[in-house]
CSV table of C-alpha atoms and ligand atoms in Angstrom, one decimal:
chain,number,residue,atom,x,y,z
A,1,UNK,CA,154.2,11.8,134.5
A,2,UNK,CA,152.2,15.1,134.9
A,3,UNK,CA,155.1,16.6,136.9
A,4,UNK,CA,157.4,16.5,133.9
A,5,UNK,CA,154.8,18.1,131.5
A,6,UNK,CA,155.7,21.5,130.1
A,7,UNK,CA,153.7,24.6,129.3
A,8,UNK,CA,152.9,26.0,125.9
A,9,UNK,CA,151.6,29.5,125.3
A,10,UNK,CA,150.2,30.3,121.8
A,11,UNK,CA,149.3,33.8,120.7
A,12,UNK,CA,147.2,34.0,117.6
A,13,UNK,CA,146.9,37.0,115.2
A,14,UNK,CA,144.9,37.4,112.0
A,15,UNK,CA,142.1,35.3,110.7
A,16,UNK,CA,140.1,32.3,111.9
A,17,UNK,CA,142.3,29.9,110.0
A,18,UNK,CA,145.1,30.9,112.3
A,19,UNK,CA,142.8,30.2,115.3
A,20,UNK,CA,142.1,26.8,113.9
A,21,UNK,CA,145.8,26.1,113.2
A,22,UNK,CA,146.8,27.2,116.7
A,23,UNK,CA,144.5,24.5,118.0
A,24,UNK,CA,146.2,21.9,115.7
A,25,UNK,CA,149.6,23.0,116.9
A,26,UNK,CA,148.5,22.5,120.5
A,27,UNK,CA,147.3,19.0,119.5
A,28,UNK,CA,150.6,18.3,117.8
A,29,UNK,CA,152.6,19.3,120.9
A,30,UNK,CA,150.4,17.6,123.4
A,31,UNK,CA,152.2,14.3,122.5
A,32,UNK,CA,155.5,16.0,123.1
A,33,UNK,CA,154.5,16.7,126.7
A,34,UNK,CA,153.1,20.2,126.4
A,35,UNK,CA,149.9,21.5,128.0
A,36,UNK,CA,148.6,24.9,126.8
A,37,UNK,CA,148.5,27.8,129.2
A,38,UNK,CA,147.0,31.4,129.0
A,39,UNK,CA,150.0,32.8,131.0
A,40,UNK,CA,153.1,33.6,129.0
A,41,UNK,CA,155.3,33.9,132.2
A,42,UNK,CA,154.9,30.2,132.9
A,43,UNK,CA,155.5,29.0,129.4
A,44,UNK,CA,158.5,26.8,128.4
A,45,UNK,CA,157.5,27.3,124.8
A,46,UNK,CA,155.9,30.4,123.2
A,47,UNK,CA,154.5,30.3,119.7
A,48,UNK,CA,153.3,33.4,117.9
A,49,UNK,CA,150.9,32.5,115.1
A,50,UNK,CA,151.2,35.5,112.8
A,51,UNK,CA,149.4,37.4,110.0
A,52,UNK,CA,150.9,39.0,107.0
A,53,UNK,CA,147.8,40.4,105.2
A,54,UNK,CA,148.6,44.0,105.9
A,55,UNK,CA,151.7,45.8,107.1
A,56,UNK,CA,150.3,46.7,110.5
A,57,UNK,CA,149.5,43.1,111.2
A,58,UNK,CA,153.0,42.0,110.2
A,59,UNK,CA,154.8,44.6,112.3
A,60,UNK,CA,152.9,43.5,115.4
A,61,UNK,CA,155.1,40.4,115.4
A,62,UNK,CA,158.3,42.3,116.2
A,63,UNK,CA,156.8,44.4,119.0
A,64,UNK,CA,155.4,41.1,120.5
A,65,UNK,CA,158.8,39.4,120.2
A,66,UNK,CA,160.3,42.4,122.2
A,67,UNK,CA,157.8,41.7,125.0
A,68,UNK,CA,158.5,38.0,125.0
A,69,UNK,CA,162.3,38.6,125.1
A,70,UNK,CA,161.8,40.5,128.4
A,71,UNK,CA,159.8,37.6,129.9
A,72,UNK,CA,162.4,35.1,128.7
A,73,UNK,CA,165.1,37.2,130.4
A,74,UNK,CA,163.1,37.1,133.7
A,75,UNK,CA,162.7,33.4,133.4
A,76,UNK,CA,166.4,32.9,132.7
A,77,UNK,CA,167.2,34.8,136.0
A,78,UNK,CA,165.0,32.2,137.7
A,79,UNK,CA,167.0,29.4,136.1
A,80,UNK,CA,164.2,28.5,133.6
A,81,UNK,CA,164.4,28.4,129.8
A,82,UNK,CA,161.9,29.5,127.2
A,83,UNK,CA,161.8,28.5,123.5
A,84,UNK,CA,160.3,31.1,121.1
A,85,UNK,CA,158.6,30.1,117.8
A,86,UNK,CA,157.1,32.2,115.0
A,87,UNK,CA,154.5,30.4,113.0
A,88,UNK,CA,151.9,31.6,110.4
A,89,UNK,CA,152.1,33.8,107.4
A,90,UNK,CA,154.9,36.2,108.5
A,91,UNK,CA,157.0,33.1,109.1
A,92,UNK,CA,156.2,31.9,105.6
A,93,UNK,CA,156.8,35.3,104.0
A,94,UNK,CA,159.9,36.4,105.9
A,95,UNK,CA,161.6,33.1,106.9
A,96,UNK,CA,165.3,33.6,107.8
A,97,UNK,CA,164.8,37.4,108.0
A,98,UNK,CA,162.9,36.9,111.3
A,99,UNK,CA,165.9,35.2,112.9
A,100,UNK,CA,168.2,37.9,111.5
A,101,UNK,CA,166.0,40.8,112.9
A,102,UNK,CA,165.1,39.0,116.1
A,103,UNK,CA,167.9,36.5,117.1
A,104,UNK,CA,166.0,35.5,120.2
A,105,UNK,CA,163.6,33.5,117.9
A,106,UNK,CA,164.5,29.7,118.0
A,107,UNK,CA,162.2,28.5,115.3
A,108,UNK,CA,160.3,29.8,112.3
A,109,UNK,CA,157.5,27.5,111.1
A,110,UNK,CA,155.5,28.0,107.9
A,111,UNK,CA,151.8,27.1,107.9
A,112,UNK,CA,152.3,24.0,105.8
A,113,UNK,CA,154.8,22.4,108.2
A,114,UNK,CA,152.9,22.2,111.5
A,115,UNK,CA,152.9,18.4,111.4
A,116,UNK,CA,156.7,18.6,111.7
A,117,UNK,CA,156.6,20.7,114.8
A,118,UNK,CA,157.8,18.0,117.2
A,119,UNK,CA,160.9,17.3,115.0
A,120,UNK,CA,161.5,21.1,114.5
A,121,UNK,CA,161.3,21.7,118.2
A,122,UNK,CA,163.9,19.0,118.9
A,123,UNK,CA,166.2,20.5,116.3
A,124,UNK,CA,165.7,24.0,117.7
A,125,UNK,CA,167.5,23.0,120.9
A,126,UNK,CA,170.7,23.0,118.8
A,127,UNK,CA,170.3,26.4,117.2
A,128,UNK,CA,167.6,28.3,115.2
A,129,UNK,CA,165.5,26.3,112.7
A,130,UNK,CA,163.7,27.9,109.8
A,131,UNK,CA,161.1,25.6,108.1
A,132,UNK,CA,159.1,27.2,105.4
A,133,UNK,CA,158.9,24.5,102.7
A,134,UNK,CA,155.7,23.4,101.1
A,135,UNK,CA,156.3,19.7,101.8
A,136,UNK,CA,154.9,17.0,99.4
A,137,UNK,CA,153.1,15.3,102.2
A,138,UNK,CA,149.8,16.8,103.4
A,139,UNK,CA,150.0,18.2,107.0
A,140,UNK,CA,146.4,17.2,107.7
A,141,UNK,CA,147.3,13.5,107.1
A,142,UNK,CA,150.0,13.8,109.8
A,143,UNK,CA,148.6,16.1,112.4
A,144,UNK,CA,147.1,14.3,115.4
A,145,UNK,CA,143.3,14.7,115.9
A,146,UNK,CA,142.1,17.2,118.5
A,147,UNK,CA,141.6,15.7,121.9
A,148,UNK,CA,138.0,15.6,123.1
A,149,UNK,CA,139.1,17.6,126.2
A,150,UNK,CA,140.4,20.5,124.1
A,151,UNK,CA,137.3,20.4,121.9
A,152,UNK,CA,135.0,20.4,125.0
A,153,UNK,CA,136.9,23.3,126.5
A,154,UNK,CA,136.3,25.3,123.3
A,155,UNK,CA,132.5,25.1,123.7
A,156,UNK,CA,129.6,24.4,121.2
A,157,UNK,CA,131.1,26.2,118.2
A,158,UNK,CA,134.2,25.2,116.2
A,159,UNK,CA,136.2,26.0,113.1
A,160,UNK,CA,137.1,23.3,110.6
A,161,UNK,CA,139.6,24.1,107.8
A,162,UNK,CA,138.5,22.4,104.6
A,163,UNK,CA,140.6,24.3,102.1
A,164,UNK,CA,143.8,26.3,102.1
A,165,UNK,CA,145.6,28.6,99.7
A,166,UNK,CA,144.4,30.6,96.8
A,167,UNK,CA,144.8,30.5,93.0
A,168,UNK,CA,143.0,33.8,92.3
A,169,UNK,CA,146.0,36.2,92.5
A,170,UNK,CA,144.2,39.4,93.3
A,171,UNK,CA,146.9,42.0,92.7
A,172,UNK,CA,146.9,43.3,96.3
A,173,UNK,CA,147.0,40.0,98.2
A,174,UNK,CA,149.9,38.0,99.7
A,175,UNK,CA,147.8,34.9,100.4
A,176,UNK,CA,148.7,33.0,97.2
A,177,UNK,CA,152.3,33.4,98.3
A,178,UNK,CA,152.0,32.7,102.0
A,179,UNK,CA,149.5,29.9,101.9
A,180,UNK,CA,150.3,28.6,98.4
A,181,UNK,CA,147.9,27.2,95.8
A,182,UNK,CA,144.5,25.9,96.5
A,183,UNK,CA,144.3,22.5,98.2
A,184,UNK,CA,141.1,20.9,99.4
A,185,UNK,CA,140.9,18.2,102.1
A,186,UNK,CA,139.0,15.0,101.2
A,187,UNK,CA,135.4,14.9,102.1
A,188,UNK,CA,135.8,11.8,104.3
A,189,UNK,CA,138.5,13.4,106.4
A,190,UNK,CA,136.3,16.5,107.0
A,191,UNK,CA,133.3,14.4,107.9
A,192,UNK,CA,135.4,12.4,110.4
A,193,UNK,CA,136.7,15.6,112.0
A,194,UNK,CA,133.1,17.0,112.1
A,195,UNK,CA,131.9,13.8,113.8
A,196,UNK,CA,134.6,14.1,116.4
A,197,UNK,CA,133.7,17.7,117.0
A,198,UNK,CA,130.0,16.8,117.3
A,199,UNK,CA,130.8,14.0,119.8
A,200,UNK,CA,132.6,16.6,121.9
A,201,UNK,CA,129.5,18.8,122.1
A,202,UNK,CA,130.0,21.0,119.0
A,203,UNK,CA,126.7,22.1,117.5
A,204,UNK,CA,127.9,24.7,115.1
A,205,UNK,CA,130.8,24.4,112.6
A,206,UNK,CA,132.3,27.2,110.6
A,207,UNK,CA,134.1,25.8,107.5
A,208,UNK,CA,137.2,27.7,106.8
A,209,UNK,CA,139.2,28.3,103.6
A,210,UNK,CA,141.0,31.3,102.0
A,211,UNK,CA,138.7,30.6,99.1
A,212,UNK,CA,136.3,28.2,100.8
A,213,UNK,CA,133.7,28.1,98.0
A,214,UNK,CA,136.3,26.9,95.6
A,215,UNK,CA,136.3,23.7,97.7
A,216,UNK,CA,136.7,20.6,95.5
A,217,UNK,CA,137.8,17.7,97.6
A,218,UNK,CA,138.2,14.0,96.9
A,219,UNK,CA,134.8,12.3,97.3
A,220,UNK,CA,132.6,15.4,96.8
A,221,UNK,CA,131.1,13.9,93.6
A,222,UNK,CA,131.9,17.0,91.7
A,223,UNK,CA,129.5,19.1,93.8
A,224,UNK,CA,132.2,21.1,95.7
A,225,UNK,CA,131.1,23.0,98.8
A,226,UNK,CA,127.4,22.3,98.2
A,227,UNK,CA,127.9,18.6,98.5
A,228,UNK,CA,130.1,19.0,101.6
A,229,UNK,CA,127.5,21.2,103.3
A,230,UNK,CA,124.8,18.7,102.5
A,231,UNK,CA,126.9,15.8,103.9
A,232,UNK,CA,127.8,17.8,107.1
A,233,UNK,CA,124.1,18.7,107.7
A,234,UNK,CA,123.4,15.0,108.0
A,235,UNK,CA,126.0,14.5,110.8
A,236,UNK,CA,124.2,13.9,114.1
A,237,UNK,CA,124.6,16.8,116.5
A,238,UNK,CA,125.7,19.4,113.9
A,239,UNK,CA,122.8,21.8,113.7
A,240,UNK,CA,124.4,24.9,112.3
A,241,UNK,CA,126.9,25.3,109.4
A,242,UNK,CA,128.7,28.4,108.2
A,243,UNK,CA,131.5,29.0,105.8
A,244,UNK,CA,134.1,31.7,105.2
A,245,UNK,CA,135.6,33.4,103.2
A,246,UNK,CA,134.3,33.1,99.7
A,247,UNK,CA,134.9,34.6,96.2
A,248,UNK,CA,132.0,35.8,94.0
A,249,UNK,CA,133.4,33.9,91.0
A,250,UNK,CA,133.0,30.6,92.9
A,251,UNK,CA,129.4,31.1,94.0
A,252,UNK,CA,127.8,28.5,91.8
A,253,UNK,CA,124.0,27.6,91.4
A,254,UNK,CA,124.4,24.4,93.4
A,255,UNK,CA,125.8,26.3,96.4
A,256,UNK,CA,123.2,29.1,96.1
A,257,UNK,CA,120.4,26.4,96.1
A,258,UNK,CA,122.0,24.9,99.3
A,259,UNK,CA,121.2,28.2,101.0
A,260,UNK,CA,117.6,27.6,100.1
A,261,UNK,CA,117.4,23.9,100.8
A,262,UNK,CA,119.6,23.1,103.8
A,263,UNK,CA,118.2,24.6,107.0
A,264,UNK,CA,121.4,24.0,108.9
A,265,UNK,CA,123.2,26.4,106.6
A,266,UNK,CA,123.0,29.7,108.3
A,267,UNK,CA,121.5,32.8,106.5
A,268,UNK,CA,124.7,34.8,106.6
A,269,UNK,CA,127.2,35.1,103.8
A,270,UNK,CA,130.6,36.8,103.8
A,271,UNK,CA,131.2,37.5,100.1
A,272,UNK,CA,134.0,40.1,99.7
A,273,UNK,CA,133.8,42.4,96.7
A,274,UNK,CA,136.7,44.8,97.7
A,275,UNK,CA,135.5,47.7,95.4
A,276,UNK,CA,132.5,49.0,93.6
A,277,UNK,CA,134.4,50.4,90.6
A,278,UNK,CA,134.8,48.3,87.5
A,279,UNK,CA,138.1,49.9,86.7
A,280,UNK,CA,139.5,49.1,90.2
A,281,UNK,CA,138.0,45.6,90.1
A,282,UNK,CA,139.9,45.0,86.9
A,283,UNK,CA,143.1,46.4,88.3
A,284,UNK,CA,142.7,44.1,91.3
A,285,UNK,CA,142.2,41.1,89.0
A,286,UNK,CA,139.0,40.2,90.7
A,287,UNK,CA,137.7,38.6,87.5
A,288,UNK,CA,134.2,40.1,87.7
A,289,UNK,CA,132.5,43.5,87.4
A,290,UNK,CA,130.0,45.3,89.7
A,291,UNK,CA,126.9,44.4,87.7
A,292,UNK,CA,127.9,40.7,87.9
A,293,UNK,CA,128.1,41.1,91.7
A,294,UNK,CA,124.7,42.8,91.9
A,295,UNK,CA,123.2,40.0,89.7
A,296,UNK,CA,124.8,37.4,92.0
A,297,UNK,CA,123.4,39.0,95.1
A,298,UNK,CA,119.9,39.0,93.5
A,299,UNK,CA,120.2,35.3,92.8
A,300,UNK,CA,121.4,34.6,96.4
A,301,UNK,CA,118.5,36.6,97.8
A,302,UNK,CA,116.0,34.9,95.5
A,303,UNK,CA,117.1,31.6,97.1
A,304,UNK,CA,117.3,32.9,100.7
A,305,UNK,CA,115.5,36.2,101.0
A,306,UNK,CA,116.6,36.9,104.6
A,307,UNK,CA,120.3,36.3,104.1
A,308,UNK,CA,122.6,38.7,105.9
A,309,UNK,CA,125.3,39.9,103.5
A,310,UNK,CA,128.8,40.7,104.7
A,311,UNK,CA,131.9,41.8,102.8
A,312,UNK,CA,135.4,43.2,102.7
A,313,UNK,CA,136.5,46.5,101.1
A,314,UNK,CA,139.8,48.0,100.4
A,315,UNK,CA,140.0,51.8,100.0
A,316,UNK,CA,142.9,53.6,98.3
A,317,UNK,CA,143.9,50.8,95.9
A,318,UNK,CA,146.5,52.3,93.5
A,319,UNK,CA,144.8,54.6,91.0
A,320,UNK,CA,141.5,54.8,92.9
A,321,UNK,CA,139.9,58.2,92.1
A,322,UNK,CA,137.1,60.0,93.9
A,323,UNK,CA,134.7,58.6,91.3
A,324,UNK,CA,135.9,55.0,91.9
A,325,UNK,CA,135.4,55.5,95.6
A,326,UNK,CA,131.9,56.9,95.0
A,327,UNK,CA,131.2,53.7,93.1
A,328,UNK,CA,132.1,51.7,96.2
A,329,UNK,CA,129.9,53.9,98.4
A,330,UNK,CA,127.0,53.4,95.9
A,331,UNK,CA,127.6,49.6,95.9
A,332,UNK,CA,127.4,49.5,99.7
A,333,UNK,CA,124.1,51.5,99.6
A,334,UNK,CA,122.6,49.2,97.0
A,335,UNK,CA,123.6,45.9,98.6
A,336,UNK,CA,122.7,46.8,102.2
A,337,UNK,CA,125.3,44.9,104.2
A,338,UNK,CA,124.4,43.5,107.6
A,339,UNK,CA,128.1,44.1,108.4
A,340,UNK,CA,131.3,44.6,106.5
A,341,UNK,CA,135.1,45.0,107.1
A,342,UNK,CA,137.0,47.8,105.4
A,343,UNK,CA,140.7,48.5,105.2
A,344,UNK,CA,143.2,51.0,103.8
A,345,UNK,CA,145.2,49.5,101.0
A,346,UNK,CA,148.5,48.3,102.3
A,347,UNK,CA,151.3,47.5,99.7
A,348,UNK,CA,152.6,44.0,100.3
A,349,UNK,CA,156.1,42.9,99.2
A,350,UNK,CA,156.1,40.9,96.0
A,351,UNK,CA,152.5,41.6,95.0
A,352,UNK,CA,151.8,43.3,91.6
A,353,UNK,CA,149.8,46.2,93.1
A,354,UNK,CA,152.8,47.3,95.3
A,355,UNK,CA,154.7,48.2,92.2
A,356,UNK,CA,151.8,50.1,90.6
A,357,UNK,CA,152.0,53.9,89.9
A,358,UNK,CA,149.5,56.2,91.5
A,359,UNK,CA,149.7,55.0,95.1
A,360,UNK,CA,147.0,56.9,96.9
A,361,UNK,CA,148.2,59.3,99.7
A,362,UNK,CA,147.6,58.3,103.3
A,363,UNK,CA,145.3,61.3,104.1
A,364,UNK,CA,143.0,60.5,101.2
A,365,UNK,CA,142.8,56.8,102.2
A,366,UNK,CA,142.1,57.9,105.8
A,367,UNK,CA,139.2,60.2,104.7
A,368,UNK,CA,137.7,57.5,102.4
A,369,UNK,CA,137.9,54.8,105.1
A,370,UNK,CA,136.1,57.1,107.6
A,371,UNK,CA,133.3,57.8,105.1
A,372,UNK,CA,133.0,54.1,104.1
A,373,UNK,CA,133.0,52.9,107.7
A,374,UNK,CA,130.3,55.5,108.7
A,375,UNK,CA,128.1,54.2,105.9
A,376,UNK,CA,128.7,50.6,106.8
A,377,UNK,CA,127.9,51.4,110.4
A,378,UNK,CA,124.7,53.1,109.4
A,379,UNK,CA,123.6,50.0,107.5
A,380,UNK,CA,124.6,47.7,110.3
A,381,UNK,CA,122.6,49.6,112.8
A,382,UNK,CA,119.6,49.6,110.5
A,383,UNK,CA,119.9,45.8,110.0
A,384,UNK,CA,120.2,45.2,113.7
A,385,UNK,CA,117.3,47.6,114.6
A,386,UNK,CA,115.0,45.8,112.1
A,387,UNK,CA,115.3,42.6,114.2
A,388,UNK,CA,113.8,44.2,117.3
A,389,UNK,CA,110.6,42.3,118.2
A,390,UNK,CA,111.5,39.3,116.1
A,391,UNK,CA,112.0,35.8,117.6
A,392,UNK,CA,115.3,34.2,116.6
A,393,UNK,CA,117.1,31.1,117.5
A,394,UNK,CA,120.4,31.5,119.3
A,395,UNK,CA,123.1,29.0,120.2
A,396,UNK,CA,124.1,30.0,123.7
A,397,UNK,CA,127.9,29.9,123.8
A,398,UNK,CA,129.4,31.4,126.9
A,399,UNK,CA,128.9,33.7,129.9
A,400,UNK,CA,127.9,37.2,128.9
A,401,UNK,CA,129.3,40.5,130.1
A,402,UNK,CA,127.1,40.7,133.2
A,403,UNK,CA,126.5,38.0,135.8
A,404,UNK,CA,123.5,35.8,135.0
A,405,UNK,CA,123.9,36.5,131.3
A,406,UNK,CA,124.8,34.2,128.4
A,407,UNK,CA,125.9,35.3,125.0
A,408,UNK,CA,125.3,33.5,121.7
A,409,UNK,CA,125.0,34.3,118.0
A,410,UNK,CA,121.9,35.2,116.1
A,411,UNK,CA,121.2,33.5,112.7
A,412,UNK,CA,122.7,36.6,111.2
A,413,UNK,CA,125.9,36.5,113.3
A,414,UNK,CA,125.3,39.3,115.8
A,415,UNK,CA,126.2,38.5,119.4
A,416,UNK,CA,123.0,38.3,121.4
A,417,UNK,CA,123.0,38.9,125.2
A,418,UNK,CA,120.4,37.2,127.2
A,419,UNK,CA,119.5,36.8,130.9
A,420,UNK,CA,119.7,33.0,131.1
A,421,UNK,CA,120.8,30.2,133.5
A,422,UNK,CA,124.2,28.7,132.9
A,423,UNK,CA,122.4,25.3,132.4
A,424,UNK,CA,121.4,26.5,129.0
A,425,UNK,CA,125.0,26.8,127.7
A,426,UNK,CA,125.4,24.8,124.5
A,427,UNK,CA,121.6,24.9,123.8
A,428,UNK,CA,119.8,26.5,120.9
A,429,UNK,CA,117.0,28.5,122.2
A,430,UNK,CA,114.3,30.8,120.8
A,431,UNK,CA,114.7,34.4,122.0
A,432,UNK,CA,112.8,37.6,121.4
A,433,UNK,CA,115.0,40.6,120.4
A,434,UNK,CA,114.3,43.5,122.8
A,435,UNK,CA,117.0,46.0,121.7
A,436,UNK,CA,119.9,46.5,119.4
A,437,UNK,CA,123.2,48.3,119.4
A,438,UNK,CA,125.8,48.7,116.7
A,439,UNK,CA,127.5,45.3,117.2
A,440,UNK,CA,125.1,43.3,119.3
A,441,UNK,CA,121.6,42.5,120.2
A,442,UNK,CA,119.8,42.1,123.5
A,443,UNK,CA,117.0,39.5,124.0
A,444,UNK,CA,114.8,37.6,126.4
A,445,UNK,CA,114.0,33.9,126.4
A,446,UNK,CA,110.7,32.8,125.0
A,447,UNK,CA,108.8,29.5,125.1
A,448,UNK,CA,110.0,26.4,127.0
A,449,UNK,CA,113.4,27.8,127.8
A,450,UNK,CA,111.9,30.9,129.5
A,451,UNK,CA,109.8,28.9,131.9
A,452,UNK,CA,111.9,25.8,132.7
A,453,UNK,CA,115.5,26.9,132.0
A,454,UNK,CA,115.8,23.7,130.1
A,455,UNK,CA,115.0,22.6,126.5
A,456,UNK,CA,113.8,19.3,125.2
A,457,UNK,CA,113.7,20.4,121.5
A,458,UNK,CA,115.5,22.9,119.4
A,459,UNK,CA,115.0,24.8,116.2
A,460,UNK,CA,117.1,25.7,113.1
A,461,UNK,CA,119.4,28.5,113.5
A,462,UNK,CA,122.0,31.3,113.2
A,463,UNK,CA,125.0,32.9,111.3
A,464,UNK,CA,129.0,33.1,111.1
A,465,UNK,CA,132.2,35.1,111.2
A,466,UNK,CA,134.7,36.3,108.6
A,467,UNK,CA,138.3,35.7,107.9
A,468,UNK,CA,139.0,38.9,109.8
A,469,UNK,CA,138.8,38.5,113.5
A,470,UNK,CA,141.4,37.9,116.1
A,471,UNK,CA,143.5,40.9,117.2
B,1,5AD,N1,145.7,45.8,101.8
B,1,5AD,C1,144.6,46.0,102.5
B,1,5AD,N2,143.6,45.1,102.7
B,1,5AD,C2,143.9,43.9,102.2
B,1,5AD,N3,143.2,42.7,102.3
B,1,5AD,C3,144.0,41.7,101.7
B,1,5AD,N4,145.1,42.2,101.2
B,1,5AD,C4,145.1,43.6,101.6
B,1,5AD,C5,146.0,44.6,101.3
B,1,5AD,N5,147.2,44.4,100.7
B,1,5AD,C6,141.9,42.6,102.8
B,1,5AD,C7,140.9,42.2,101.8
B,1,5AD,C8,140.6,40.8,102.1
B,1,5AD,C9,140.8,40.8,103.7
B,1,5AD,C10,141.0,39.5,104.3
B,1,5AD,O1,141.9,41.6,103.9
B,1,5AD,O2,139.7,43.0,101.9
B,1,5AD,O3,139.3,40.3,101.8
B,2,SF4,FE1,143.7,37.1,98.4
B,2,SF4,FE2,141.1,36.4,98.6
B,2,SF4,FE3,142.1,37.4,96.3
B,2,SF4,FE4,142.8,35.0,97.1
B,2,SF4,S1,140.7,35.7,96.5
B,2,SF4,S2,144.2,36.5,96.2
B,2,SF4,S3,142.9,35.2,99.3
B,2,SF4,S4,141.9,38.4,98.3
């Protein structure tokens, strides 16, 4: 039976939700006889899981298809075939256009149709298939569960999508169009998935959603994300919970209190504000002003004083003046982010902002981005440096850069490098921070783990990533 199995190579771009979806696609195709591989040359099926959030991300797809076409050609010479699929947000946004521009593509699969992959794949053998419907049935009801083997291979941390889509319609953003309107999964389905993850050795879960704190799933007793976090904290084996990405308007008192009351919920919060200017926030349709954001941060910090704040910023939104940009710089100084992501505005087809007057010239955007990133970096270094000498708990995830090292995450999400035996992988250990760089910390083991290399007990813990990550 193994001899007839085929190889699947999935390349993921964009956010963590795509990382999660790629895993679910691998699960869906396992039943069709595909095992995943890290080598494209040996793949019978290649799937690109794509991102459409900014133009640069979307264009990567076509250069990648060019590379795959060459590999396919080589394979053909050796008498082997290769099927090429484009999934994710570019697939949803461009559909048929992809096959027109790149006829080598055999299937185009929108994010809401992954449960139909086996059928789409069968049809693709008779000519290109484009599947970008938003079907009535829920893909999560039809996707097979992850195999324990795949979960185990992924290590002690895992993503879990709890919500998809967005109803906010920020004027720059394609998400409401590519991922559709907000849909939350039922609480019981999420708990069942979390239990399976925990059984496979997962100790830290990052809950994902384009608007994760707007979560309102069946069975949440009206408590939204707060109720879900509380229920997940009670799952045996789950010791750390994070969530991303959230909108300031959906940060309710119940959820803020959860940051105070649930030790499993890590003290890190990605809460994008995009701009510090009231005028630009209004033009972006963010539905709140800068003072409301400051007030919200105050309430969050009152509940969890050590919380590490993270955010996203866009520079050069249409009409952004020097004064507007200065408001953003001022907001960044006042909030004191532990880290933040910043981007030049990129006009996206079909979004209201793309049609606005006063598009900001590229050199101005470039200059503003450099100034903002320098400021963010300064804050990040200061945040990291302040941790030197502190004892933090770290979930050791994987081998570090140097032999004999493991790397894990601090409660505030920085990677922490530690000299530690491999036997400690998957454990939560106390470490003392000895030095700090821009993006990571260095530490030594303390307490039981330092002397025995093993742990009988563990403590509360660490922090989580953002929707911006993969490539
Ligand atoms: N241009 C630049 N950045 C964007 N983002 C979303 N849409 C755009 C766009 N059109 C950024 C936002 C969002 C993050 C995921 O990507 O900051 O929070
Ligand atoms: Fe896009 Fe986020 Fe705004 Fe939704 S809330 S439209 S996903 S930026």
